[in-house]
mmCIF file of C-alpha atoms in Angstrom:
data_model
loop_
_atom_site.group_PDB
_atom_site.id
_atom_site.type_symbol
_atom_site.label_atom_id
_atom_site.label_comp_id
_atom_site.label_asym_id
_atom_site.label_seq_id
_atom_site.Cartn_x
_atom_site.Cartn_y
_atom_site.Cartn_z
ATOM 1 C CA UNK A 284 3.732 -23.898 -31.154
ATOM 2 C CA UNK A 285 2.788 -20.967 -32.848
ATOM 3 C CA UNK A 286 3.073 -18.940 -30.532
ATOM 4 C CA UNK A 287 6.418 -20.122 -30.076
ATOM 5 C CA UNK A 288 7.894 -18.811 -33.453
ATOM 6 C CA UNK A 289 6.199 -14.960 -32.099
ATOM 7 C CA UNK A 290 8.779 -14.859 -29.226
ATOM 8 C CA UNK A 291 11.585 -15.993 -30.711
ATOM 9 C CA UNK A 292 10.528 -13.056 -33.839
ATOM 10 C CA UNK A 293 10.802 -10.667 -30.800
ATOM 11 C CA UNK A 294 13.494 -11.847 -29.048
ATOM 12 C CA UNK A 295 15.651 -11.359 -32.203
ATOM 13 C CA UNK A 296 14.410 -7.915 -31.919
ATOM 14 C CA UNK A 297 14.655 -6.877 -28.168
ATOM 15 C CA UNK A 298 12.607 -3.769 -27.100
ATOM 16 C CA UNK A 299 11.314 -2.411 -23.743
ATOM 17 C CA UNK A 300 7.699 -3.451 -24.610
ATOM 18 C CA UNK A 301 5.698 -5.235 -27.600
ATOM 19 C CA UNK A 302 2.521 -4.700 -28.896
ATOM 20 C CA UNK A 303 1.023 -7.329 -26.658
ATOM 21 C CA UNK A 304 3.460 -8.125 -24.070
ATOM 22 C CA UNK A 305 6.113 -6.428 -22.265
ATOM 23 C CA UNK A 306 9.481 -7.872 -22.006
ATOM 24 C CA UNK A 307 10.517 -10.400 -19.948
ATOM 25 C CA UNK A 308 9.743 -13.152 -21.376
ATOM 26 C CA UNK A 309 11.913 -12.248 -24.357
ATOM 27 C CA UNK A 310 14.738 -11.280 -23.050
ATOM 28 C CA UNK A 311 15.475 -14.937 -20.963
ATOM 29 C CA UNK A 312 14.802 -15.853 -24.635
ATOM 30 C CA UNK A 313 17.324 -14.260 -26.349
ATOM 31 C CA UNK A 314 19.661 -15.469 -23.307
ATOM 32 C CA UNK A 315 18.435 -18.753 -23.921
ATOM 33 C CA UNK A 316 19.469 -18.214 -27.923
ATOM 34 C CA UNK A 317 22.741 -16.835 -27.528
ATOM 35 C CA UNK A 318 23.359 -19.912 -24.788
ATOM 36 C CA UNK A 319 22.213 -23.020 -27.081
ATOM 37 C CA UNK A 320 20.555 -21.265 -30.382
ATOM 38 C CA UNK A 321 16.845 -22.440 -31.709
ATOM 39 C CA UNK A 322 16.581 -25.358 -30.085
ATOM 40 C CA UNK A 323 13.576 -26.777 -29.513
ATOM 41 C CA UNK A 324 14.310 -28.814 -26.671
ATOM 42 C CA UNK A 325 16.207 -26.523 -25.050
ATOM 43 C CA UNK A 326 13.504 -23.897 -24.887
ATOM 44 C CA UNK A 327 11.184 -26.148 -24.024
ATOM 45 C CA UNK A 328 13.197 -27.273 -21.314
ATOM 46 C CA UNK A 329 13.350 -23.704 -19.961
ATOM 47 C CA UNK A 330 9.731 -24.247 -20.019
ATOM 48 C CA UNK A 331 9.369 -27.109 -18.228
ATOM 49 C CA UNK A 332 12.158 -26.461 -15.504
ATOM 50 C CA UNK A 333 10.036 -22.542 -14.733
ATOM 51 C CA UNK A 334 6.458 -24.577 -14.182
ATOM 52 C CA UNK A 335 8.005 -27.455 -11.992
ATOM 53 C CA UNK A 336 9.480 -24.258 -10.115
ATOM 54 C CA UNK A 337 6.160 -23.032 -9.712
ATOM 55 C CA UNK A 338 5.143 -26.618 -7.955
ATOM 56 C CA UNK A 339 7.658 -26.193 -5.746
ATOM 57 C CA UNK A 340 6.849 -23.038 -5.010
ATOM 58 C CA UNK A 341 2.900 -23.420 -3.671
ATOM 59 C CA UNK A 342 4.958 -26.101 -1.697
ATOM 60 C CA UNK A 343 6.555 -23.570 -0.016
ATOM 61 C CA UNK A 344 3.179 -21.666 0.470
ATOM 62 C CA UNK A 345 1.675 -24.093 2.195
ATOM 63 C CA UNK A 346 4.895 -24.276 4.570
ATOM 64 C CA UNK A 347 4.644 -20.592 5.013
ATOM 65 C CA UNK A 348 0.948 -21.209 6.026
ATOM 66 C CA UNK A 349 1.694 -23.829 8.719
ATOM 67 C CA UNK A 350 1.527 -27.188 6.429
ATOM 68 C CA UNK A 351 4.265 -30.123 7.160
ATOM 69 C CA UNK A 352 5.144 -32.179 4.727
ATOM 70 C CA UNK A 353 2.636 -34.217 3.800
ATOM 71 C CA UNK A 354 0.295 -31.046 3.570
ATOM 72 C CA UNK A 355 3.986 -29.393 1.477
ATOM 73 C CA UNK A 356 4.102 -33.027 -0.865
ATOM 74 C CA UNK A 357 0.377 -32.433 -2.295
ATOM 75 C CA UNK A 358 0.328 -29.195 -2.331
ATOM 76 C CA UNK A 359 2.710 -29.300 -4.697
ATOM 77 C CA UNK A 360 1.820 -32.801 -6.660
ATOM 78 C CA UNK A 361 -1.230 -31.058 -7.288
ATOM 79 C CA UNK A 362 -0.723 -28.262 -8.432
ATOM 80 C CA UNK A 363 1.934 -29.570 -10.463
ATOM 81 C CA UNK A 364 0.034 -31.590 -12.347
ATOM 82 C CA UNK A 365 -2.695 -30.170 -12.949
ATOM 83 C CA UNK A 366 -3.620 -29.989 -16.575
ATOM 84 C CA UNK A 367 -3.365 -26.293 -16.791
ATOM 85 C CA UNK A 368 0.338 -26.440 -15.211
ATOM 86 C CA UNK A 369 0.689 -28.506 -17.897
ATOM 87 C CA UNK A 370 -0.172 -26.809 -20.369
ATOM 88 C CA UNK A 371 1.056 -23.648 -19.764
ATOM 89 C CA UNK A 372 4.474 -25.742 -18.742
ATOM 90 C CA UNK A 373 4.715 -28.014 -22.268
ATOM 91 C CA UNK A 374 5.382 -24.338 -24.583
ATOM 92 C CA UNK A 375 7.217 -21.526 -24.333
ATOM 93 C CA UNK A 376 5.212 -18.458 -23.401
ATOM 94 C CA UNK A 377 5.138 -15.543 -20.869
ATOM 95 C CA UNK A 378 2.466 -17.955 -18.594
ATOM 96 C CA UNK A 379 4.511 -20.039 -17.732
ATOM 97 C CA UNK A 380 6.597 -17.293 -15.723
ATOM 98 C CA UNK A 381 3.497 -15.364 -15.112
ATOM 99 C CA UNK A 382 2.298 -18.693 -13.058
ATOM 100 C CA UNK A 383 6.072 -18.862 -11.327
ATOM 101 C CA UNK A 384 5.974 -14.723 -10.619
ATOM 102 C CA UNK A 385 2.351 -15.208 -8.923
ATOM 103 C CA UNK A 386 3.203 -18.225 -6.511
ATOM 104 C CA UNK A 387 6.742 -16.504 -5.424
ATOM 105 C CA UNK A 388 4.280 -12.760 -5.333
ATOM 106 C CA UNK A 389 1.815 -15.120 -2.902
ATOM 107 C CA UNK A 390 5.425 -16.725 -0.816
ATOM 108 C CA UNK A 391 6.865 -13.261 -0.379
ATOM 109 C CA UNK A 392 3.954 -11.253 0.700
ATOM 110 C CA UNK A 393 3.183 -14.309 3.341
ATOM 111 C CA UNK A 394 6.659 -13.637 4.858
ATOM 112 C CA UNK A 395 6.772 -9.791 4.490
ATOM 113 C CA UNK A 396 3.558 -9.732 6.243
ATOM 114 C CA UNK A 397 4.814 -12.122 9.056
ATOM 115 C CA UNK A 398 7.850 -11.254 9.829
ATOM 116 C CA UNK A 399 7.585 -7.270 8.808
ATOM 117 C CA UNK A 400 11.329 -6.936 7.609
ATOM 118 C CA UNK A 401 12.591 -4.315 5.046
ATOM 119 C CA UNK A 402 14.500 -7.120 2.572
ATOM 120 C CA UNK A 403 11.574 -8.609 3.000
ATOM 121 C CA UNK A 404 8.909 -5.787 1.471
ATOM 122 C CA UNK A 405 11.507 -5.330 -0.571
ATOM 123 C CA UNK A 406 12.269 -8.929 -2.342
ATOM 124 C CA UNK A 407 8.223 -8.843 -2.649
ATOM 125 C CA UNK A 408 8.486 -5.612 -4.625
ATOM 126 C CA UNK A 409 11.299 -6.918 -6.769
ATOM 127 C CA UNK A 410 9.005 -10.224 -7.705
ATOM 128 C CA UNK A 411 6.124 -7.712 -8.774
ATOM 129 C CA UNK A 412 8.163 -5.435 -10.624
ATOM 130 C CA UNK A 413 9.617 -8.705 -12.631
ATOM 131 C CA UNK A 414 5.935 -10.107 -13.060
ATOM 132 C CA UNK A 415 4.576 -6.672 -14.571
ATOM 133 C CA UNK A 416 7.706 -6.741 -17.045
ATOM 134 C CA UNK A 417 6.661 -10.192 -17.713
ATOM 135 C CA UNK A 418 2.575 -9.780 -18.008
ATOM 136 C CA UNK A 419 0.519 -7.013 -16.743
ATOM 137 C CA UNK A 420 -1.427 -8.882 -14.773
ATOM 138 C CA UNK A 421 0.296 -9.212 -11.799
ATOM 139 C CA UNK A 422 -0.733 -5.685 -11.322
ATOM 140 C CA UNK A 423 -4.238 -7.846 -10.086
ATOM 141 C CA UNK A 424 -1.957 -9.281 -7.673
ATOM 142 C CA UNK A 425 -0.622 -6.083 -6.520
ATOM 143 C CA UNK A 426 -3.423 -4.541 -6.299
ATOM 144 C CA UNK A 427 -5.534 -7.459 -4.105
ATOM 145 C CA UNK A 428 -2.057 -7.586 -1.637
ATOM 146 C CA UNK A 429 -2.209 -4.487 -1.019
ATOM 147 C CA UNK A 430 -6.176 -4.205 0.180
ATOM 148 C CA UNK A 431 -5.652 -7.162 2.072
ATOM 149 C CA UNK A 432 -3.248 -5.290 3.959
ATOM 150 C CA UNK A 433 -5.311 -2.560 4.364
ATOM 151 C CA UNK A 434 -7.677 -4.326 5.331
ATOM 152 C CA UNK A 435 -6.001 -6.842 7.795
ATOM 153 C CA UNK A 436 -4.381 -6.511 11.703
ATOM 154 C CA UNK A 437 -1.092 -5.689 9.320
ATOM 155 C CA UNK A 438 -2.296 -2.013 8.365
ATOM 156 C CA UNK A 439 0.036 -1.140 10.952
ATOM 157 C CA UNK A 440 2.462 -1.746 8.426
ATOM 158 C CA UNK A 441 1.637 1.047 6.691
ATOM 159 C CA UNK A 442 3.293 3.050 8.997
ATOM 160 C CA UNK A 443 5.945 2.246 8.314
ATOM 161 C CA UNK A 444 9.058 2.425 5.756
ATOM 162 C CA UNK A 445 9.373 -0.770 4.257
ATOM 163 C CA UNK A 446 6.041 -1.785 1.757
ATOM 164 C CA UNK A 447 6.016 1.764 0.749
ATOM 165 C CA UNK A 448 9.645 1.060 -0.738
ATOM 166 C CA UNK A 449 8.725 -2.290 -1.849
ATOM 167 C CA UNK A 450 6.490 -0.275 -3.713
ATOM 168 C CA UNK A 451 9.007 1.685 -5.506
ATOM 169 C CA UNK A 452 10.941 -0.563 -6.626
ATOM 170 C CA UNK A 453 8.140 -2.368 -8.182
ATOM 171 C CA UNK A 454 7.211 0.583 -10.279
ATOM 172 C CA UNK A 455 10.536 1.256 -10.762
ATOM 173 C CA UNK A 456 11.243 -2.274 -12.224
ATOM 174 C CA UNK A 457 8.602 -1.529 -14.706
ATOM 175 C CA UNK A 458 8.471 2.410 -15.389
ATOM 176 C CA UNK A 459 10.914 1.697 -18.551
ATOM 177 C CA UNK A 460 8.301 -0.294 -20.556
ATOM 178 C CA UNK A 461 6.100 2.950 -19.200
ATOM 179 C CA UNK A 462 7.616 4.562 -20.734
ATOM 180 C CA UNK A 463 7.813 2.674 -24.104
ATOM 181 C CA UNK A 464 4.269 2.828 -23.723
ATOM 182 C CA UNK A 465 4.103 6.318 -23.611
ATOM 183 C CA UNK A 466 6.380 6.916 -25.976
ATOM 184 C CA UNK A 467 4.692 4.148 -28.466
ATOM 185 C CA UNK A 468 1.003 5.251 -27.561
ATOM 186 C CA UNK A 469 -0.557 2.730 -25.451
ATOM 187 C CA UNK A 470 -0.608 -0.004 -28.273
ATOM 188 C CA UNK A 471 -1.285 -3.081 -25.486
ATOM 189 C CA UNK A 472 -4.089 -0.743 -23.843
ATOM 190 C CA UNK A 473 -5.766 -1.356 -28.053
ATOM 191 C CA UNK A 474 -4.080 -4.795 -28.272
ATOM 192 C CA UNK A 475 -6.079 -5.654 -24.982
ATOM 193 C CA UNK A 476 -9.525 -3.702 -25.867
ATOM 194 C CA UNK A 477 -9.118 -5.098 -29.307
ATOM 195 C CA UNK A 478 -9.073 -8.763 -27.174
ATOM 196 C CA UNK A 479 -11.744 -7.769 -25.304
ATOM 197 C CA UNK A 480 -14.491 -7.129 -28.645
ATOM 198 C CA UNK A 481 -13.340 -9.650 -30.499
ATOM 199 C CA UNK A 482 -11.588 -12.665 -29.398
ATOM 200 C CA UNK A 483 -13.093 -13.053 -25.540
ATOM 201 C CA UNK A 484 -16.442 -14.376 -24.561
ATOM 202 C CA UNK A 485 -18.208 -13.882 -21.443
ATOM 203 C CA UNK A 486 -18.711 -17.360 -19.479
ATOM 204 C CA UNK A 487 -21.730 -17.532 -16.705
ATOM 205 C CA UNK A 488 -20.401 -17.769 -13.370
ATOM 206 C CA UNK A 489 -21.127 -22.085 -12.770
ATOM 207 C CA UNK A 490 -19.433 -22.406 -16.468
ATOM 208 C CA UNK A 491 -16.761 -20.369 -15.733
ATOM 209 C CA UNK A 492 -16.407 -22.093 -12.141
ATOM 210 C CA UNK A 493 -16.536 -25.790 -13.397
ATOM 211 C CA UNK A 494 -14.137 -24.839 -16.576
ATOM 212 C CA UNK A 495 -11.533 -23.567 -13.700
ATOM 213 C CA UNK A 496 -11.934 -27.555 -11.920
ATOM 214 C CA UNK A 497 -11.405 -29.192 -15.042
ATOM 215 C CA UNK A 498 -9.039 -26.872 -15.891
ATOM 216 C CA UNK A 499 -6.977 -27.360 -11.893
ATOM 217 C CA UNK A 500 -8.016 -31.423 -12.253
ATOM 218 C CA UNK A 501 -11.380 -32.906 -10.322
ATOM 219 C CA UNK A 502 -9.632 -34.546 -8.771
ATOM 220 C CA UNK A 503 -7.558 -31.488 -6.474
ATOM 221 C CA UNK A 504 -11.035 -29.157 -6.230
ATOM 222 C CA UNK A 505 -11.495 -30.853 -3.082
ATOM 223 C CA UNK A 506 -8.194 -29.513 -2.383
ATOM 224 C CA UNK A 507 -8.282 -26.321 -2.909
ATOM 225 C CA UNK A 508 -12.283 -25.613 -2.313
ATOM 226 C CA UNK A 509 -11.271 -26.681 1.543
ATOM 227 C CA UNK A 510 -9.077 -24.322 1.361
ATOM 228 C CA UNK A 511 -10.412 -21.864 0.228
ATOM 229 C CA UNK A 512 -13.499 -22.092 2.748
ATOM 230 C CA UNK A 513 -10.442 -22.903 6.183
ATOM 231 C CA UNK A 514 -8.648 -19.603 5.238
ATOM 232 C CA UNK A 515 -12.148 -17.454 4.703
ATOM 233 C CA UNK A 516 -12.638 -18.880 8.313
#
């Protein structure tokens, strides 16, 4: 796949950032190259393992929310067999890591909210920081968690040092890439602007939701729709 050739090129030229991405996925690929060369089977095996990890984390999220073994297994299978999951985990890219980081961030946020310990918040900060080093979109996860914390009864934890330490760890891990962006004139912002104006298209809400259902698998739609409604209630 053409993107895999691009990632290999980036892995040969390690830096704290690239025009269209932070450095995490290129750095991991550099380690893979050092260990086993540029074997396509090895590179895609790593992607598949990371994708499988995302499915396992989904089951752990179900357990954290009170689901028993059947619920955990069902959540894991629904995620692991979703067309979008199989597609992303079939090739090497930052996207397969992004899915894993979102799942791990969700799991650790649930644990941090439940336990309130400094260790759980620091672990969440590490995952969010590494997630940001992989893909900027993790900022939406962090922002959503911040809003959820402020709007929920757990906002009392904001009076403690733990959540702020977690946020500080995430910012510290992400800071080398931010400095790279500053030194190079924020090329990623320019890339995102060009993609938004020249590449991406706007979809009507209903068509967007239909595409989401197809991407996750029509059979699994009943699961996540029911879960979403249950969460709101």
